[in-house]
PDB file of C-alpha atoms in Angstrom:
ATOM      1  CA  GLY S   1       5.313  -9.829 -11.539  1.00  0.00           C
ATOM      2  CA  ALA S   2       7.775  -9.662  -8.693  1.00  0.00           C
ATOM      3  CA  VAL S   3       6.937 -11.461  -5.465  1.00  0.00           C
ATOM      4  CA  VAL S   4       7.376 -10.167  -1.947  1.00  0.00           C
ATOM      5  CA  SER S   5       6.732 -12.531   0.944  1.00  0.00           C
ATOM      6  CA  GLN S   6       6.215 -11.789   4.631  1.00  0.00           C
ATOM      7  CA  HIS S   7       6.486 -14.089   7.598  1.00  0.00           C
ATOM      8  CA  PRO S   8       4.692 -14.695   9.850  1.00  0.00           C
ATOM      9  CA  SER S   9       1.209 -13.899   8.573  1.00  0.00           C
ATOM     10  CA  TRP S  10      -0.208 -13.918  12.071  1.00  0.00           C
ATOM     11  CA  VAL S  11       1.500 -13.536  15.418  1.00  0.00           C
ATOM     12  CA  ILE S  12       0.154 -13.254  18.929  1.00  0.00           C
ATOM     13  CA  CYS S  13       2.492 -12.300  21.727  1.00  0.00           C
ATOM     14  CA  LYS S  14       2.436 -11.237  25.332  1.00  0.00           C
ATOM     15  CA  SER S  15       2.950  -7.646  26.341  1.00  0.00           C
ATOM     16  CA  GLY S  16       6.614  -6.859  26.905  1.00  0.00           C
ATOM     17  CA  THR S  17       7.998  -9.376  24.452  1.00  0.00           C
ATOM     18  CA  SER S  18       9.635  -8.642  21.097  1.00  0.00           C
ATOM     19  CA  VAL S  19       8.411  -9.833  17.731  1.00  0.00           C
ATOM     20  CA  LYS S  20      10.311 -10.069  14.455  1.00  0.00           C
ATOM     21  CA  ILE S  21       8.634  -9.881  11.055  1.00  0.00           C
ATOM     22  CA  GLU S  22      10.526 -10.837   7.919  1.00  0.00           C
ATOM     23  CA  CYS S  23      10.071  -9.432   4.437  1.00  0.00           C
ATOM     24  CA  ARG S  24      11.692 -11.168   1.493  1.00  0.00           C
ATOM     25  CA  SER S  25      11.876 -10.356  -2.193  1.00  0.00           C
ATOM     26  CA  LEU S  26      11.715 -13.795  -3.771  1.00  0.00           C
ATOM     27  CA  ASP S  27      12.733 -13.237  -7.362  1.00  0.00           C
ATOM     28  CA  PHE S  28      14.543  -9.931  -7.402  1.00  0.00           C
ATOM     29  CA  GLN S  29      17.026  -7.942  -5.387  1.00  0.00           C
ATOM     30  CA  ALA S  30      15.625  -4.975  -3.531  1.00  0.00           C
ATOM     31  CA  THR S  31      17.983  -2.246  -2.386  1.00  0.00           C
ATOM     32  CA  THR S  32      15.036  -0.416  -0.860  1.00  0.00           C
ATOM     33  CA  MET S  33      12.080  -1.787   1.048  1.00  0.00           C
ATOM     34  CA  PHE S  34       9.303   0.070   2.798  1.00  0.00           C
ATOM     35  CA  TRP S  35       7.415  -0.800   5.976  1.00  0.00           C
ATOM     36  CA  TYR S  36       3.810   0.296   6.413  1.00  0.00           C
ATOM     37  CA  ARG S  37       1.373   0.029   9.279  1.00  0.00           C
ATOM     38  CA  GLN S  38      -2.349  -0.257   8.796  1.00  0.00           C
ATOM     39  CA  PHE S  39      -4.981   0.140  11.505  1.00  0.00           C
ATOM     40  CA  PRO S  40      -8.393  -1.485  11.014  1.00  0.00           C
ATOM     41  CA  LYS S  41     -10.357   0.113   8.217  1.00  0.00           C
ATOM     42  CA  GLN S  42      -7.714   2.764   7.718  1.00  0.00           C
ATOM     43  CA  SER S  43      -5.073   3.570   5.154  1.00  0.00           C
ATOM     44  CA  LEU S  44      -1.444   2.547   5.085  1.00  0.00           C
ATOM     45  CA  MET S  45       0.952   4.746   6.976  1.00  0.00           C
ATOM     46  CA  LEU S  46       4.594   4.649   5.973  1.00  0.00           C
ATOM     47  CA  MET S  47       6.773   3.825   8.962  1.00  0.00           C
ATOM     48  CA  ALA S  48      10.227   3.694   7.456  1.00  0.00           C
ATOM     49  CA  THR S  49      12.347   3.180   4.390  1.00  0.00           C
ATOM     50  CA  SER S  50      14.733   0.262   4.717  1.00  0.00           C
ATOM     51  CA  ASN S  51      18.004   0.605   2.849  1.00  0.00           C
ATOM     52  CA  GLU S  52      20.263  -2.368   2.245  1.00  0.00           C
ATOM     53  CA  GLY S  53      23.527  -1.996   4.105  1.00  0.00           C
ATOM     54  CA  SER S  54      22.635   1.220   5.869  1.00  0.00           C
ATOM     55  CA  LYS S  55      20.341   2.599   8.532  1.00  0.00           C
ATOM     56  CA  ALA S  56      16.642   2.839   7.922  1.00  0.00           C
ATOM     57  CA  THR S  57      15.009   6.205   7.406  1.00  0.00           C
ATOM     58  CA  TYR S  58      12.077   6.635   9.752  1.00  0.00           C
ATOM     59  CA  GLU S  59       9.030   8.801   9.197  1.00  0.00           C
ATOM     60  CA  GLN S  60       8.230  11.521  11.647  1.00  0.00           C
ATOM     61  CA  GLY S  61       6.597  10.204  14.783  1.00  0.00           C
ATOM     62  CA  VAL S  62       7.832   6.623  14.414  1.00  0.00           C
ATOM     63  CA  GLU S  63       9.975   5.463  17.324  1.00  0.00           C
ATOM     64  CA  LYS S  64      13.271   4.114  16.044  1.00  0.00           C
ATOM     65  CA  ASP S  65      13.999   2.176  19.206  1.00  0.00           C
ATOM     66  CA  LYS S  66      10.560   0.661  19.206  1.00  0.00           C
ATOM     67  CA  PHE S  67      10.525  -0.495  15.613  1.00  0.00           C
ATOM     68  CA  LEU S  68      13.935  -1.841  14.686  1.00  0.00           C
ATOM     69  CA  ILE S  69      14.540  -2.320  10.989  1.00  0.00           C
ATOM     70  CA  ASN S  70      17.411  -4.295   9.548  1.00  0.00           C
ATOM     71  CA  HIS S  71      18.112  -4.730   5.836  1.00  0.00           C
ATOM     72  CA  ALA S  72      21.073  -7.052   5.929  1.00  0.00           C
ATOM     73  CA  SER S  73      20.824  -8.429   2.411  1.00  0.00           C
ATOM     74  CA  LEU S  74      19.332  -7.504  -0.933  1.00  0.00           C
ATOM     75  CA  THR S  75      16.439  -9.890  -0.420  1.00  0.00           C
ATOM     76  CA  LEU S  76      15.616  -9.578   3.273  1.00  0.00           C
ATOM     77  CA  SER S  77      14.433  -6.819   5.564  1.00  0.00           C
ATOM     78  CA  THR S  78      13.224  -7.402   9.097  1.00  0.00           C
ATOM     79  CA  LEU S  79      11.015  -5.350  11.395  1.00  0.00           C
ATOM     80  CA  THR S  80      11.335  -6.048  15.121  1.00  0.00           C
ATOM     81  CA  VAL S  81       8.694  -4.635  17.423  1.00  0.00           C
ATOM     82  CA  THR S  82      10.488  -4.364  20.749  1.00  0.00           C
ATOM     83  CA  SER S  83       8.754  -4.580  24.118  1.00  0.00           C
ATOM     84  CA  ALA S  84       5.411  -4.834  22.395  1.00  0.00           C
ATOM     85  CA  HIS S  85       2.275  -3.406  23.986  1.00  0.00           C
ATOM     86  CA  PRO S  86      -1.388  -3.773  23.033  1.00  0.00           C
ATOM     87  CA  GLU S  87      -1.311  -0.445  21.181  1.00  0.00           C
ATOM     88  CA  ASP S  88       1.276  -1.951  18.812  1.00  0.00           C
ATOM     89  CA  SER S  89      -1.336  -4.423  17.598  1.00  0.00           C
ATOM     90  CA  SER S  90      -1.765  -3.729  13.916  1.00  0.00           C
ATOM     91  CA  PHE S  91      -1.345  -5.010  10.378  1.00  0.00           C
ATOM     92  CA  TYR S  92       2.217  -4.506   9.165  1.00  0.00           C
ATOM     93  CA  ILE S  93       2.924  -4.587   5.447  1.00  0.00           C
ATOM     94  CA  CYS S  94       6.239  -4.435   3.656  1.00  0.00           C
ATOM     95  CA  SER S  95       6.903  -3.521   0.061  1.00  0.00           C
ATOM     96  CA  ALA S  96       9.820  -3.454  -2.318  1.00  0.00           C
ATOM     97  CA  ARG S  97      10.687  -1.914  -5.628  1.00  0.00           C
ATOM     98  CA  GLU S  98      12.090  -4.039  -8.419  1.00  0.00           C
ATOM     99  CA  PRO S  99      15.200  -2.394  -9.883  1.00  0.00           C
ATOM    100  CA  GLY S 100      14.523  -0.696 -13.187  1.00  0.00           C
ATOM    101  CA  LEU S 101      10.773  -0.687 -12.672  1.00  0.00           C
ATOM    102  CA  VAL S 102       9.648   2.882 -12.321  1.00  0.00           C
ATOM    103  CA  GLY S 103       7.373   3.855  -9.463  1.00  0.00           C
ATOM    104  CA  GLU S 104       5.548   0.620  -8.748  1.00  0.00           C
ATOM    105  CA  LEU S 105       5.930  -1.179  -5.433  1.00  0.00           C
ATOM    106  CA  PHE S 106       5.263  -4.862  -4.797  1.00  0.00           C
ATOM    107  CA  PHE S 107       3.640  -5.665  -1.477  1.00  0.00           C
ATOM    108  CA  GLY S 108       3.911  -8.560   0.891  1.00  0.00           C
ATOM    109  CA  GLU S 109       0.858 -10.352   2.230  1.00  0.00           C
ATOM    110  CA  GLY S 110       1.017  -8.476   5.506  1.00  0.00           C
ATOM    111  CA  SER S 111       1.561  -9.603   9.089  1.00  0.00           C
ATOM    112  CA  ARG S 112      -1.122  -9.199  11.719  1.00  0.00           C
ATOM    113  CA  LEU S 113       0.304  -8.609  15.163  1.00  0.00           C
ATOM    114  CA  THR S 114      -1.852  -8.997  18.252  1.00  0.00           C
ATOM    115  CA  VAL S 115      -0.314  -8.082  21.576  1.00  0.00           C
ATOM    116  CA  LEU S 116      -2.165  -9.404  24.601  1.00  0.00           C
TER     117      LEU S 116
ATOM    118  CA  ALA D   1       5.008  16.813   0.023  1.00  0.00           C
ATOM    119  CA  GLN D   2       2.155  14.997  -1.617  1.00  0.00           C
ATOM    120  CA  SER D   3      -1.294  14.156  -0.301  1.00  0.00           C
ATOM    121  CA  VAL D   4      -4.162  12.076  -1.601  1.00  0.00           C
ATOM    122  CA  THR D   5      -7.868  12.406  -0.913  1.00  0.00           C
ATOM    123  CA  GLN D   6     -10.348   9.687  -1.700  1.00  0.00           C
ATOM    124  CA  LEU D   7     -13.687  11.375  -1.502  1.00  0.00           C
ATOM    125  CA  ASP D   8     -15.796   8.331  -0.718  1.00  0.00           C
ATOM    126  CA  SER D   9     -15.048   6.020   2.179  1.00  0.00           C
ATOM    127  CA  GLN D  10     -17.690   3.515   1.069  1.00  0.00           C
ATOM    128  CA  VAL D  11     -19.322   2.850  -2.295  1.00  0.00           C
ATOM    129  CA  PRO D  12     -22.139   0.290  -2.561  1.00  0.00           C
ATOM    130  CA  VAL D  13     -22.994  -0.817  -6.080  1.00  0.00           C
ATOM    131  CA  PHE D  14     -25.206  -3.463  -7.609  1.00  0.00           C
ATOM    132  CA  GLU D  15     -23.596  -6.213  -9.624  1.00  0.00           C
ATOM    133  CA  GLU D  16     -23.090  -5.404 -13.327  1.00  0.00           C
ATOM    134  CA  ALA D  17     -23.529  -1.681 -12.667  1.00  0.00           C
ATOM    135  CA  PRO D  18     -20.769   0.831 -13.489  1.00  0.00           C
ATOM    136  CA  VAL D  19     -18.666   2.344 -10.736  1.00  0.00           C
ATOM    137  CA  GLU D  20     -16.360   5.302 -10.275  1.00  0.00           C
ATOM    138  CA  LEU D  21     -14.042   5.702  -7.299  1.00  0.00           C
ATOM    139  CA  ARG D  22     -12.796   9.223  -6.909  1.00  0.00           C
ATOM    140  CA  CYS D  23      -9.248  10.318  -6.131  1.00  0.00           C
ATOM    141  CA  ASN D  24      -7.746  13.783  -5.931  1.00  0.00           C
ATOM    142  CA  TYR D  25      -4.137  14.556  -5.158  1.00  0.00           C
ATOM    143  CA  SER D  26      -2.061  17.525  -4.157  1.00  0.00           C
ATOM    144  CA  SER D  27       1.562  18.030  -5.122  1.00  0.00           C
ATOM    145  CA  SER D  28       3.889  20.850  -6.054  1.00  0.00           C
ATOM    146  CA  VAL D  29       5.807  18.594  -8.436  1.00  0.00           C
ATOM    147  CA  SER D  30       4.970  16.018 -11.056  1.00  0.00           C
ATOM    148  CA  VAL D  31       3.911  12.667  -9.656  1.00  0.00           C
ATOM    149  CA  TYR D  32       3.268   9.086 -10.532  1.00  0.00           C
ATOM    150  CA  LEU D  33      -0.242   7.851  -9.746  1.00  0.00           C
ATOM    151  CA  PHE D  34      -1.449   4.399  -8.763  1.00  0.00           C
ATOM    152  CA  TRP D  35      -4.512   2.451  -7.805  1.00  0.00           C
ATOM    153  CA  TYR D  36      -4.109  -0.596  -5.575  1.00  0.00           C
ATOM    154  CA  VAL D  37      -6.696  -3.147  -4.403  1.00  0.00           C
ATOM    155  CA  GLN D  38      -6.631  -4.906  -1.042  1.00  0.00           C
ATOM    156  CA  TYR D  39      -8.641  -8.003  -0.236  1.00  0.00           C
ATOM    157  CA  PRO D  40      -9.282  -8.861   3.450  1.00  0.00           C
ATOM    158  CA  ASN D  41      -6.167  -9.700   5.426  1.00  0.00           C
ATOM    159  CA  GLN D  42      -3.956  -9.452   2.385  1.00  0.00           C
ATOM    160  CA  GLY D  43      -1.355  -7.106   1.002  1.00  0.00           C
ATOM    161  CA  LEU D  44      -1.935  -4.745  -1.881  1.00  0.00           C
ATOM    162  CA  GLN D  45      -2.136  -5.591  -5.561  1.00  0.00           C
ATOM    163  CA  LEU D  46      -1.523  -3.036  -8.286  1.00  0.00           C
ATOM    164  CA  LEU D  47      -4.528  -2.341 -10.490  1.00  0.00           C
ATOM    165  CA  LEU D  48      -2.969   0.279 -12.730  1.00  0.00           C
ATOM    166  CA  LYS D  49      -0.490   3.119 -12.827  1.00  0.00           C
ATOM    167  CA  TYR D  50       0.060   6.413 -14.604  1.00  0.00           C
ATOM    168  CA  LEU D  51       3.655   7.384 -15.264  1.00  0.00           C
ATOM    169  CA  SER D  52       3.402   9.513 -18.407  1.00  0.00           C
ATOM    170  CA  GLY D  53       1.845   9.553 -21.854  1.00  0.00           C
ATOM    171  CA  SER D  54      -1.806   8.790 -22.486  1.00  0.00           C
ATOM    172  CA  THR D  55      -4.017  10.066 -19.699  1.00  0.00           C
ATOM    173  CA  LEU D  56      -6.349   7.070 -19.960  1.00  0.00           C
ATOM    174  CA  VAL D  57      -4.781   4.085 -18.288  1.00  0.00           C
ATOM    175  CA  LYS D  58      -6.122   0.547 -18.475  1.00  0.00           C
ATOM    176  CA  GLY D  59      -5.408  -1.962 -15.752  1.00  0.00           C
ATOM    177  CA  ILE D  60      -6.262  -5.454 -14.643  1.00  0.00           C
ATOM    178  CA  ASN D  61      -9.731  -6.850 -13.995  1.00  0.00           C
ATOM    179  CA  GLY D  62     -11.350  -4.404 -16.417  1.00  0.00           C
ATOM    180  CA  PHE D  63     -10.499  -1.275 -14.464  1.00  0.00           C
ATOM    181  CA  GLU D  64      -9.323   1.970 -16.002  1.00  0.00           C
ATOM    182  CA  ALA D  65      -8.432   5.422 -14.720  1.00  0.00           C
ATOM    183  CA  GLU D  66      -8.037   8.848 -16.235  1.00  0.00           C
ATOM    184  CA  PHE D  67      -5.397  11.332 -15.195  1.00  0.00           C
ATOM    185  CA  ASN D  68      -6.652  14.907 -15.226  1.00  0.00           C
ATOM    186  CA  LYS D  69      -3.839  17.313 -14.481  1.00  0.00           C
ATOM    187  CA  SER D  70      -5.967  20.459 -14.367  1.00  0.00           C
ATOM    188  CA  GLN D  71      -8.311  18.909 -11.830  1.00  0.00           C
ATOM    189  CA  THR D  72      -5.521  16.956 -10.086  1.00  0.00           C
ATOM    190  CA  SER D  73      -7.672  13.851 -10.238  1.00  0.00           C
ATOM    191  CA  PHE D  74      -7.155  10.194 -11.023  1.00  0.00           C
ATOM    192  CA  HIS D  75     -10.583   8.568 -10.818  1.00  0.00           C
ATOM    193  CA  LEU D  76     -10.957   4.812 -11.163  1.00  0.00           C
ATOM    194  CA  ARG D  77     -13.759   3.336 -13.257  1.00  0.00           C
ATOM    195  CA  LYS D  78     -15.198   0.011 -14.266  1.00  0.00           C
ATOM    196  CA  PRO D  79     -18.162  -0.290 -16.653  1.00  0.00           C
ATOM    197  CA  SER D  80     -19.605  -3.436 -15.064  1.00  0.00           C
ATOM    198  CA  VAL D  81     -18.645  -4.752 -11.636  1.00  0.00           C
ATOM    199  CA  HIS D  82     -18.693  -8.276 -10.265  1.00  0.00           C
ATOM    200  CA  ILE D  83     -19.142  -9.656  -6.777  1.00  0.00           C
ATOM    201  CA  SER D  84     -15.432 -10.467  -6.766  1.00  0.00           C
ATOM    202  CA  ASP D  85     -14.606  -6.755  -7.024  1.00  0.00           C
ATOM    203  CA  THR D  86     -15.661  -6.290  -3.399  1.00  0.00           C
ATOM    204  CA  ALA D  87     -12.508  -4.984  -1.722  1.00  0.00           C
ATOM    205  CA  GLU D  88     -10.721  -1.904  -0.433  1.00  0.00           C
ATOM    206  CA  TYR D  89      -9.259   0.362  -3.090  1.00  0.00           C
ATOM    207  CA  PHE D  90      -6.383   2.758  -2.477  1.00  0.00           C
ATOM    208  CA  CYS D  91      -5.198   5.623  -4.609  1.00  0.00           C
ATOM    209  CA  ALA D  92      -1.537   6.540  -4.179  1.00  0.00           C
ATOM    210  CA  VAL D  93       1.034   9.007  -5.455  1.00  0.00           C
ATOM    211  CA  SER D  94       4.789   9.136  -5.475  1.00  0.00           C
ATOM    212  CA  ASP D  95       7.220  11.757  -6.617  1.00  0.00           C
ATOM    213  CA  LEU D  96       9.497  11.115  -9.546  1.00  0.00           C
ATOM    214  CA  GLN D  97      12.780  11.468  -7.719  1.00  0.00           C
ATOM    215  CA  GLY D  98      14.535  10.083  -4.686  1.00  0.00           C
ATOM    216  CA  ALA D  99      13.065   7.175  -2.788  1.00  0.00           C
ATOM    217  CA  GLN D 100       9.730   7.549  -4.579  1.00  0.00           C
ATOM    218  CA  LYS D 101       7.791   6.810  -1.420  1.00  0.00           C
ATOM    219  CA  LEU D 102       4.145   5.986  -1.934  1.00  0.00           C
ATOM    220  CA  VAL D 103       1.592   8.156  -0.157  1.00  0.00           C
ATOM    221  CA  PHE D 104      -1.827   6.573   0.117  1.00  0.00           C
ATOM    222  CA  GLY D 105      -5.323   7.931   0.269  1.00  0.00           C
ATOM    223  CA  GLN D 106      -7.725   6.874   2.973  1.00  0.00           C
ATOM    224  CA  GLY D 107      -9.165   4.063   0.914  1.00  0.00           C
ATOM    225  CA  THR D 108     -12.618   3.348  -0.520  1.00  0.00           C
ATOM    226  CA  ARG D 109     -14.532   0.270   0.450  1.00  0.00           C
ATOM    227  CA  LEU D 110     -16.331  -1.040  -2.651  1.00  0.00           C
ATOM    228  CA  THR D 111     -19.196  -3.364  -1.870  1.00  0.00           C
ATOM    229  CA  ILE D 112     -20.959  -5.179  -4.680  1.00  0.00           C
ATOM    230  CA  ASN D 113     -24.497  -6.272  -3.970  1.00  0.00           C
ATOM    231  CA  PRO D 114     -26.233  -9.010  -5.957  1.00  0.00           C
TER     232      PRO D 114
END
């Protein structure tokens, strides 16, 4: 199956700094990627839909200026958590859909962010 | 808009016993249905999916699920579980059109005891 890779897997940063998480589709081109956030022992909450070459579509309640999403190429989307605070600590997971494959999403390994 | 309800947050089962993880969904339109598994500190892996056709869907690792339109359910089953099946299981739906965003249920923690 298709492979989606995230980097870094773990990141610890100081409050007030910005952190960038990368999501790559390794063996296919993804015009659309999705970013999810998962709190401990909870479900995945969709944050935004990342569209190659255009602005991301954010879900209600997600701060656009806080979570910057860039989808500059067909194989790379990035999520930047700006001016991170402890409440931004979470597990962030990206996913992508392989063109022509109905419905199914392929997920990255996830990135655990801890803000001190 | 769609929603998914997983009725059990935790399911403890003895090894080699059968298991059923329940999932009900709500939608005003036709949907695709999925079950994903998540191991600790990892992303999600697809177990199986229902797009159309036969309502009984077989997936990886011996899992299967049955789509019941009248009951709006998509329960996951396995006749005999193994220790390695210990994980978090998520039911999800997406609509057939547009971005086909996945909406997840709350998850069910399956714990297999020896």
